Amino acid sequence: GRGRGGAAGTSVGLRSAAMAQTGGSSDLTAQGAQWLQGAKEAVMQMTKGEKKDEDESYSPFQSLQKAAVLQECRCFNDREINPRKCISILTKILWLLAQGEKLTALETTEIFFGVTKLLMHKDQQLRRLLYLVLKELKPSPEEVIIVCATLTKDMNSKVDLNRANALRVLGAIIARTDPTMLAQIERHLKQALVDKNCFVAASALVSGIHLMHVNPEVVRRWVNEVQTALASDNPSVQYHALALLHQIKRQDRLAVSKVVASLTRTPLKSPLAHCLLIRFAKAMMEDGGSERDRALFDFLEASLRHRSDMVIYEAATAICSLTSVAQRELSPSITVLQLFLCSPKPACRFSAVRTLNKIAMAHPMAVTPCNMDMEGLINDSNRSIATLAITTLLKTGSESGVERLMKQITSFMSEIADDFKIVVVDAIRAMCLKFPQKHRLLMTFLANVLREEGGFQYKKAIVDTLLSIIARVPEAKEAGLSHLCEFIEDCEFTLLSTQILYLLGVEGPSTQEPSKYIRFIYNRVVLENATVRASAVSALAKFGISIAYLRPSITVLLQRCLYDNDDEVRDRAIFFVTLLTGLDSGATLAGKSAQSLLLEPLPVPLAALEASCREYLAAPTERPLSIDDVTIDAEMLAKMQKEATSKAAAASEDAGPAADAPAPAMAAPAEEADLLSRMPEFVHVGARFTSSKRVPLSEVGTEYEVVCTKHLYASHLILAFQLNNTLEDQLLSSVTVALDLAAVPGLALETHVPCASLPFGQPGTAYACLRRLEGVPVGTIPCTLKFVVKDVDPATGPTDDEPGYEDEYQLEELEVCAADFMKRVAVLDFRAAWESVGNGCEVVETFSLSYNSIRQAMEAVIDFLGMSPCENSAAAPDDVTKLTVLLSGVFLGGMQVFAIVNLRADSNRAVGMRLTVRSSDMTVSQFVASSVA
């Protein structure tokens, strides 16, 4: 564009000059104007060309073909090497490999031998690219020998840069291809570990860290050299030496503790190494359990006074993330993080407010002193810092400061992206549940931002927040429903509209003025798409079912939908019109009333209902199908548990994997028990009374992992055993848990439901149904896992030819205790309930418990009794010395039981307890009181 524009301007100027020479002076003005116009056009074309070049993104590797690059590689064999050309070709090869381009074995070999020839050249830039290419090419085992021979020369080079790069490349290649070749270069690596050049020593240490994963026996022999490198003055060498030393000794906890203890007494010169040491010290404190090493904690506190911001932040984060850390122990860390909030460095401000945000979840009162500093960060130019500051303030703010904080947030919300807005909305939800009296202010704010522009995820977060507030704060229901009704008038998201319509159908009939919601719902029938119209029809029908005086009007509205264009809308309209018309005559569906069938959750899964309908259609009987006849088999239950596990794992993926969790995650005990009563083997047990916590019968990581859940019924006890096979070469079948009931005479085995198949890594379930003969049987039951095992080749899978053989595996004993017969039911007014029972059947016992703190003793006693704390009496600080806990529960048979637990710290390892139990039966009171002994 510039060339053509310049040529055009030049030609115009030449023509104007020629005409000026031959023509008269009268044409001079016109010729000059023409020349100026031509110059302007040329400049305009040049400017357009420059803008076009700036706007277009140019890549030197665009449309690069692998075949063309391989063709260019032939220049590696030229007699006269052109370094600049070879560098360009090597860069193209690296770019192709980074894009995922695959090279065949022949292509890799050709490039490899060409690259090895280039190692003869002394150009330093070329050599550094050669090292990168050799590391990325993944040579074959035969070619690794040539690499070793070639790079060994570089390891003996006088150029430190070549030595260091050769060590790193050769270590990476050996770790990836043939770890046994490490012995050939071990001497060079050990010498490099103590080399005077810091780059060489650090490269050798990094290679050792990578090789530790593939050949640990050889690397462990370098411990003396690594300890020598640890004393280096260079920060990089010291950091990598500490990392490698920990890798070498990590299997020996005592050796690691000695290293950490010695280094905590001698200051490290490298801030990175100091940060790494802080992490090791924290890990050791966590492994130590309840007895925390005071010397290590003092080291963490001393690190808060380090001159490096990096070390200070690492120490503060370590202290704040300790398990069961007391609020007084957090104080020094909070003070340091508060100083970081005023730092001119954005990284320091961000790290501090991010850590304080996490602390606020567990210790909001500890973060309160930082609120004034965080309020200054609301207007920070970094929107991430501002968002974290606001969410932390929402978690730690007081009730009196809510209005002022919401005014600041209102102007802030329009300046941030949807991702940050979602974080703020989640924090507002937590604040509303914390201060329910402020629900009007917070819901008004949410309703206002709901009407503003935003994406689906942002709007969904606001709607979910409003739904949570409506469910948890009864006073907010009508205001919340009104805000949602106004939102669906202009809602463009079908999923949100159907979700809100469903809520209106469930909650709307129970409001003070249900008729005002009819207009909003019927508008959706007129104006929306088929999916929303179908949801609106169902919501209208629920109003008609629940409210008799609105039923005729609802029927008229539904009759207008009988001729809808969509099949689903018409079918629903016909169904509900027929149902509402026959409702006054007492018509039923599947043995249930319309109210219970449509307004209450189904007592069985839809899959089980569908299976029963198919069976009934295949073999119909004179007796109509009733929902009470629907059963669920063990296979369907296991499938549902697997789906629930997958959903739970997907929901908690952002939080990270839970530590020390058993491999097979199962559904909640209550949900599982409700499904158990629908199994054909257990339909006779009746309604469930309560379910216990999961009790592991084997350790995590053993050959077979077994976890038991106890479900109590009127006269039966169902034991559900969750099973997991951790052996890849075994397939288990007919898996049962044999129970020795001799020690518990009040129980008798009624039936077993075995797990048909238990492959590797796929959880399964077996059941045992025990009948309670008399009284309340307690004791321990020896358990043995019995099964038929088949040997399996992991590569080919199981074969039908293998018959298998019977085997068994000893499990830990299962304890049936008093808490299994108690349902956790809290009462609102404990004192009134306590006095109403009277002291006629009161039992008082005193105990001395061996626990380190009041909180540990309280949690253990609540588990022993199986009762629920009342009036928030179990919420106590960690350093309390006296505590009174009010407990309530319902004993088997429906008898209300109350208990008052008075705890007193007698010493560091003893807690005194006075237990007072009341009920309407002295036998029950004595049984409950004796359960703690």
XYZ file of C-alpha atoms in Angstrom, residues 391 394-395 423-436 442 465 468-469 472:
22
model
C -16.398 -11.288 49.783
C -19.360 -10.019 53.636
C -18.184 -12.980 55.707
C -18.293 -14.842 43.826
C -19.886 -11.744 45.347
C -23.384 -13.223 45.047
C -22.277 -16.397 46.850
C -20.858 -14.272 49.666
C -24.131 -12.322 49.905
C -25.977 -15.617 50.290
C -23.776 -16.542 53.253
C -24.309 -13.111 54.833
C -28.089 -13.329 54.474
C -28.137 -16.717 56.190
C -25.880 -15.279 58.903
C -28.048 -12.172 59.445
C -31.595 -13.212 58.448
C -30.041 -8.109 50.605
C -29.208 -17.508 46.097
C -31.664 -20.627 49.281
C -32.829 -17.560 51.206
C -33.808 -20.963 54.981
